[in-house]
XYZ file of C-alpha atoms in Angstrom:
369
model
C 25.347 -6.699 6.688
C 28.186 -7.838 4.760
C 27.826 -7.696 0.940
C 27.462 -11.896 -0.224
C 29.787 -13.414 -2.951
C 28.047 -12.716 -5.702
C 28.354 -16.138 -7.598
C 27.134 -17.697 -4.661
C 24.175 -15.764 -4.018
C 22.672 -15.612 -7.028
C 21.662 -19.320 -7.247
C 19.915 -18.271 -3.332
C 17.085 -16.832 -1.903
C 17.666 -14.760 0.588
C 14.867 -14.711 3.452
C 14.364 -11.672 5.151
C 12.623 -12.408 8.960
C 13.117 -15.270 11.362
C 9.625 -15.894 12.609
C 7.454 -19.125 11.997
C 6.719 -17.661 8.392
C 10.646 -17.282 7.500
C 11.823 -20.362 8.929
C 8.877 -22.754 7.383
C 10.052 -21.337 3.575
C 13.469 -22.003 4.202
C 12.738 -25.317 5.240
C 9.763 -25.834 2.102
C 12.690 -24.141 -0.377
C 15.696 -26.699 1.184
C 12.388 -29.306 0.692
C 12.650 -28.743 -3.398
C 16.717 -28.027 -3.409
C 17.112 -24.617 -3.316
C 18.886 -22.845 -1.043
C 17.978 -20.177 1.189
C 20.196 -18.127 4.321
C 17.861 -16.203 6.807
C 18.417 -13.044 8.271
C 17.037 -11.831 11.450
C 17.293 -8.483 12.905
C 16.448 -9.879 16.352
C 18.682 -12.248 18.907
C 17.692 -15.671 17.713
C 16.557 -17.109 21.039
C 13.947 -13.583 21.096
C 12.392 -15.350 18.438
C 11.102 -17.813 20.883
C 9.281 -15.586 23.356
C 6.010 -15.175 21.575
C 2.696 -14.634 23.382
C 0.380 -15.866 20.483
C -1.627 -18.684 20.690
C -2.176 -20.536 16.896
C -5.377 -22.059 15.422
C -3.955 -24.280 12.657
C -6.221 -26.050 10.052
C -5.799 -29.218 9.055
C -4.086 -28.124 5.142
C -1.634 -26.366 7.803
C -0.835 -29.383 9.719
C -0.477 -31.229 6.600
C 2.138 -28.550 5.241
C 3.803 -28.783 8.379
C 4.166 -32.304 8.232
C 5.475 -32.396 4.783
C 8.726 -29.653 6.600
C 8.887 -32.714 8.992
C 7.975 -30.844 12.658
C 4.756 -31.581 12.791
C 5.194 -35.119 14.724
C 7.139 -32.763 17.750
C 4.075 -29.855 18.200
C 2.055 -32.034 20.407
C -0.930 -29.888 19.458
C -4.683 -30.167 21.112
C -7.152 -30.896 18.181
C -10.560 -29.266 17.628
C -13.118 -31.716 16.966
C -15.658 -28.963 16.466
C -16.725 -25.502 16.023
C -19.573 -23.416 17.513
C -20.397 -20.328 16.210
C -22.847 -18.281 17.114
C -24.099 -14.125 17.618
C -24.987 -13.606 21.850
C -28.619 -11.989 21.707
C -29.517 -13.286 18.178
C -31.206 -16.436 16.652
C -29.110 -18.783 15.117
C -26.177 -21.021 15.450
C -23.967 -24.016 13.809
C -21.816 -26.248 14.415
C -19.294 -27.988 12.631
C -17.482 -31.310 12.855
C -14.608 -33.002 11.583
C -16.202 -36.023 11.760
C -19.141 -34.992 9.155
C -16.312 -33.517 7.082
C -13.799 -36.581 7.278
C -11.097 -34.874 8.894
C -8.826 -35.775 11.921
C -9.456 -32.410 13.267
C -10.978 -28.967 11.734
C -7.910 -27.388 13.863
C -5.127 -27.624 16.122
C -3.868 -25.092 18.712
C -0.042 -25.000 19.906
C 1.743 -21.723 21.374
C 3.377 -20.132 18.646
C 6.594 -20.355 20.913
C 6.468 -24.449 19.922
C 6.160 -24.361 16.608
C 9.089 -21.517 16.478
C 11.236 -24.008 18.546
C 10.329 -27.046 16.393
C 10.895 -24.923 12.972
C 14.393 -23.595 14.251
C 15.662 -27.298 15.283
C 14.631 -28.131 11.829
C 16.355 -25.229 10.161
C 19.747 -25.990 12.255
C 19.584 -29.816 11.367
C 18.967 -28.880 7.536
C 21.962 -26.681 7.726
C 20.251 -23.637 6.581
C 22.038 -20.505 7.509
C 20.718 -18.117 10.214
C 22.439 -15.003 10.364
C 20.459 -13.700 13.758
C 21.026 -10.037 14.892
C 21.422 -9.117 11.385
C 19.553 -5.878 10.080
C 18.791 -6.186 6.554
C 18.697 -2.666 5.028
C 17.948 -1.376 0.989
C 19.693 -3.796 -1.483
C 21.687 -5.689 0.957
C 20.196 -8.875 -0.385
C 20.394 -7.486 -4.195
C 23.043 -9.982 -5.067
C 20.239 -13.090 -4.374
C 18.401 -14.672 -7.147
C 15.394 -13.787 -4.629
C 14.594 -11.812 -1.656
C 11.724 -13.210 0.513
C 10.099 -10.207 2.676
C 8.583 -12.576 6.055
C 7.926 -10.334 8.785
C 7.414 -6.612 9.254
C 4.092 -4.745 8.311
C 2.975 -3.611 5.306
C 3.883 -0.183 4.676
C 0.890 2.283 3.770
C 2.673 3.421 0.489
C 2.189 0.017 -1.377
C -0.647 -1.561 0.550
C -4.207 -1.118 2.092
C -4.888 -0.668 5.255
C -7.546 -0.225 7.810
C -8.044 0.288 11.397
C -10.682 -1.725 13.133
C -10.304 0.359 16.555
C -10.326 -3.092 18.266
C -7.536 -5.183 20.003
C -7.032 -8.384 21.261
C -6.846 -9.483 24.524
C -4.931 -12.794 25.071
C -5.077 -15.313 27.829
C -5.702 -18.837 28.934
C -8.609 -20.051 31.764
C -8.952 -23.048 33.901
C -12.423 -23.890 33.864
C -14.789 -26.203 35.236
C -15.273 -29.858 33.226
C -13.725 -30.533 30.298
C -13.869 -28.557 26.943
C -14.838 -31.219 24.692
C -12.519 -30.425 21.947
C -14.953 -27.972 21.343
C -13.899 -24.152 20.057
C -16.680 -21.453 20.251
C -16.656 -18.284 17.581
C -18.991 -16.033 19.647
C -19.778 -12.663 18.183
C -20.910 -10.171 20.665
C -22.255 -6.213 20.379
C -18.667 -5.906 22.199
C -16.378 -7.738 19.587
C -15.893 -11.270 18.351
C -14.513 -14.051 21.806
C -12.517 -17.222 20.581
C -12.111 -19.814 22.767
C -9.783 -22.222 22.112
C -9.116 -25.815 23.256
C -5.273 -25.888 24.651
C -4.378 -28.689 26.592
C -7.018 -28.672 29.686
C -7.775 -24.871 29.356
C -9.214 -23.041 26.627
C -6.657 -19.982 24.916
C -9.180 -16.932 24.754
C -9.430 -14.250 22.237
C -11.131 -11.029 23.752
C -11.819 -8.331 21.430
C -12.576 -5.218 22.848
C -12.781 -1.351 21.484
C -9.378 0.095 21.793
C -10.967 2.482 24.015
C -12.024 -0.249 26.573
C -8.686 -2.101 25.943
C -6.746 -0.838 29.023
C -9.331 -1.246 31.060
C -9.963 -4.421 30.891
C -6.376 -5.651 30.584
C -6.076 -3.939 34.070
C -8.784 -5.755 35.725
C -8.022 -8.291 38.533
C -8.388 -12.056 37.857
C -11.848 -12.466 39.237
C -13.282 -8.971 37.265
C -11.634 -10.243 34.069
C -13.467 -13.545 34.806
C -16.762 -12.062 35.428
C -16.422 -10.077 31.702
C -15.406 -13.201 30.115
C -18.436 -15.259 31.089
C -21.190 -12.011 31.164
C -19.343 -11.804 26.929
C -19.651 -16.009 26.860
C -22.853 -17.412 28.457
C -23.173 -20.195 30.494
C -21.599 -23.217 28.444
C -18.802 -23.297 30.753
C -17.584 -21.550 33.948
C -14.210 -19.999 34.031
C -12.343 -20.577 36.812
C -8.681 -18.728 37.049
C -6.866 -16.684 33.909
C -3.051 -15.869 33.147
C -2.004 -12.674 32.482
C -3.489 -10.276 29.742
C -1.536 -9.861 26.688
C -3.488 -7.442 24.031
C -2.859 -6.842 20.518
C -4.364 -3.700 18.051
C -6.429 -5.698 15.103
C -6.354 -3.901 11.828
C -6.478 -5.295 7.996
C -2.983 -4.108 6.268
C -2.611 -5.965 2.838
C 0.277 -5.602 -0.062
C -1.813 -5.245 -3.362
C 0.795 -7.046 -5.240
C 2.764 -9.241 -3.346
C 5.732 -10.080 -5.768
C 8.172 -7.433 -7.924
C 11.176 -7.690 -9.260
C 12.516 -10.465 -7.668
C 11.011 -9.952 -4.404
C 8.165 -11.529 -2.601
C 5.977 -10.735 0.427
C 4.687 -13.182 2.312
C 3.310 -13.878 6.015
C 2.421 -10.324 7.987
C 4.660 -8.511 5.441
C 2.338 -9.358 2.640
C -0.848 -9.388 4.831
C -2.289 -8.754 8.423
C -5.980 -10.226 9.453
C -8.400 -9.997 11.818
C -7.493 -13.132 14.219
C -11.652 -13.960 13.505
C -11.781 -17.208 12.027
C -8.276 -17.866 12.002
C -6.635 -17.231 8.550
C -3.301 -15.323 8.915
C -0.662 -18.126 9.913
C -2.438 -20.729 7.971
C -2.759 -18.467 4.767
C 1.008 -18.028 4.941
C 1.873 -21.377 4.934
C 0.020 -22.050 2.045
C 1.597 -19.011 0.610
C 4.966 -20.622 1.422
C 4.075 -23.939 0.085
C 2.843 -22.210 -3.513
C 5.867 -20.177 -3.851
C 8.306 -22.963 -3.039
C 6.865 -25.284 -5.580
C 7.101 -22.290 -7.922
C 10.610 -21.107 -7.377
C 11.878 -24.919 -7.825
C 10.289 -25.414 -10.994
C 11.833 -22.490 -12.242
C 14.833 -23.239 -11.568
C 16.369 -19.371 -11.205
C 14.021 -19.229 -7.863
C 13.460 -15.392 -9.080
C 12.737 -15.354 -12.783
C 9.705 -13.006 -13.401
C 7.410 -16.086 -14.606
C 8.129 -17.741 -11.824
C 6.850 -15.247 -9.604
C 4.252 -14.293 -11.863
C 2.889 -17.757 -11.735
C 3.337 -17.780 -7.964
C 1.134 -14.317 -7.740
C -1.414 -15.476 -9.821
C -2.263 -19.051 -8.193
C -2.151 -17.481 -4.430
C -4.392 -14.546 -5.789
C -8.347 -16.404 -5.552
C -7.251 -17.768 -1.856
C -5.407 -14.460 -1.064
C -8.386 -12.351 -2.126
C -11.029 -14.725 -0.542
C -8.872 -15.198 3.172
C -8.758 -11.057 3.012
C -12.564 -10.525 2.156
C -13.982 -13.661 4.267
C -12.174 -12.517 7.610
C -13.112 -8.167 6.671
C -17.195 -9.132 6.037
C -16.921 -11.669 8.946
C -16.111 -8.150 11.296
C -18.590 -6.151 9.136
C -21.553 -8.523 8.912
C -21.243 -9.292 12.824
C -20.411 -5.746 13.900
C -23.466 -3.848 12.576
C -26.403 -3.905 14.895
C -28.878 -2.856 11.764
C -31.834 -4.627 12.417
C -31.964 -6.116 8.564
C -28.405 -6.875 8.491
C -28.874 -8.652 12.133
C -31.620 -10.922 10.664
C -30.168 -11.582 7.923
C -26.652 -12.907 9.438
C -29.006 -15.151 11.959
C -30.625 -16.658 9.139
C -27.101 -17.417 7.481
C -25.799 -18.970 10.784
C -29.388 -21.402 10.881
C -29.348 -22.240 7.073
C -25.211 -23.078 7.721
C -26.773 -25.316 10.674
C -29.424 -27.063 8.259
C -27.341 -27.699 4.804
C -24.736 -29.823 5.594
C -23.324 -28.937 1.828
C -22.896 -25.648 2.552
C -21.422 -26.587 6.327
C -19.020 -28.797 4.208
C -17.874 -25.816 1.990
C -17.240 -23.127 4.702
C -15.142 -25.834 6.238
C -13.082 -26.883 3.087
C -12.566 -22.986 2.494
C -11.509 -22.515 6.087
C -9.634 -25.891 5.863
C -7.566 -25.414 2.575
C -8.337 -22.031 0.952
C -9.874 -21.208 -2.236
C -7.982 -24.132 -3.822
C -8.893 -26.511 -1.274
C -5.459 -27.787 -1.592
C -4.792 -30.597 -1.424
């Protein structure tokens, strides 16, 4: 990578990673006035081609509004949520209308919102420099050098292996969905199913030992797994291909230095359970934007001090929430079993506590905004 003018640079931030997470900051930081150029080690349009499917809260689709892309996503809301343990007692639901909400959630392709961020990037005139490795202090000349994709290396993070992936897919199914999502947990792993479009995007976790297995099944075997894991709410009916992911938690302790910052999967990796990752990164991005602008020098120490400590309650919480989600539902110890049945039926009765485990899922530990 050639070496920037120094001058130049130094009134920049230099944004490392041209995924959803990279693009959306250079688009909140050109938002506030500060400039930003984007590197990306990958072919820009390879950017595009991404399997994932995204759950986005309602504080997300705010944010994303705010970058102006929102109005393009054509997303398909989620006017509720049912959770609920196969083979236990207990269940909730909850609804955007009891929580005055549009929508809890919306789900888009990521491959849409990476098309609608990088139209938004060209018309802003932010520089994209795809095909362009970023290696040691290449970027050392920048007031700021924003880590947004890669994984957290073991030498300055946590990590741990859940010995689970995730299977991806869509299904045609009989009826409508309702605008309904389901958060099933099973002996097997936790099943998402997602409202997108007609079909529903699922969310299969299986052992990594099963994993191959059941990414190699034929349509109607896949089918008959997905509705044995599911119950009876709805029959599947067809099912693209299998696309499967390894789940793990990986998690910078610190995720600012000396004028650095980590943020999306480069600061932290979740379960997909409950949905957290993209939507804690965007209000990661929205924080440190605000932060950097005020500061004027986008990499002054207090500024990223100040950024570090008003992400760390939602940061901490996202990263707990989503690990005891997989622990509490993953232990078939018979007091641990009651006792997560009784949570799920006294979520179902309170409809203050319903109201808080959707403002935390909504908006974070801030419930911003």
């Amino acid at each position: 990578m050639a070496e920037p003018a120094t001058a130049e640079a130094a009134r920049q931030v230099a944004i490392v990673g041209g995924g959803p997470a990279g693009m959306a900051l250079a688009l909140a930081l050109a938002h506030h006035g500060v400039r930003s150029e984007v590197f990306e080690a990958r072919p820009r349009a390879a950017v595009r081609k991404d399997a994932r499917i995204l759950a986005l809260s309602d504080g997300s689709r705010q944010v994303l509004d705010w970058l102006g892309v929102w109005s393009s996503l054509d997303p398909t809301p989620i006017a509720t949520i049912h959770i609920s343990h196969r083979g236990a007692f207990g269940r909730t639901c909850l609804s955007a209308t009891e929580q005055g909400v549009p929508a809890l959630g919306w789900v888009l392709p990521a491959s849409r919102l990476i098309a609608a961020l990088d139209a938004a990037v060209d018309a802003r005139g932010i520089a994209y420099r795809d095909t362009t490795r970023v290696c040691g202090d290449d970027t050392a000349h920048y007031a700021l050098t924003a880590f947004a994709e890669g994984a957290v290396d073991s030498a300055s993070g946590v990590k741990r292996d859940y010995g689970q992936h995730a299977v991806l897919c869509e299904v045609d199914l009989a009826g409508t969905h309702g605008h309904v999502a389901y958060e099933r947990f099973t002996d097997e792993g936790p099943l998402a199913l997602l409202p997108l479009g007609s079909r529903y995007a699922v969310v299969l976790t299986c052992a990594d030992e099963h994993v191959e297995g059941v990414s190699a099944l034929g349509d109607d075997a896949f089918l008959g797994v997905l509705q044995r894991r599911f119950g009876n709410r709805h029959r599947f009916l067809a099912a693209t291909p299998r696309v499967a992911y390894p789940l793990g938690l990986r998690y910078r302790r610190e995720p600012a230095g000396e004028r650095r910052v980590w943020l999306g999967n480069a600061a932290q990796t979740l379960h997909p359970v409950a949905g957290q990752g993209f939507n804690l990164a965007l209000r990661d991005i929205w924080e440190l934007a605000r932060c950097a602008a005020a500061a004027g020098d986008p990499g002054a120490p207090a500024a990223l001090a100040a950024y570090a400590a008003g992400r760390r309650a939602d940061r901490r919480g996202a990263i707990a929430f989503t690990d005891l989600l997989i622990d509490g539902f993953g232990t078939e110890f018979a007091p641990i079993r009651h006792a997560r049945g009784v949570g799920l039926l006294a979520l179902d009765l309170l409809p203050p506590l319903r109201a808080f485990v959707a403002k935390r899922m909504i908006y974070g530990a801030r419930a911003w905004p």
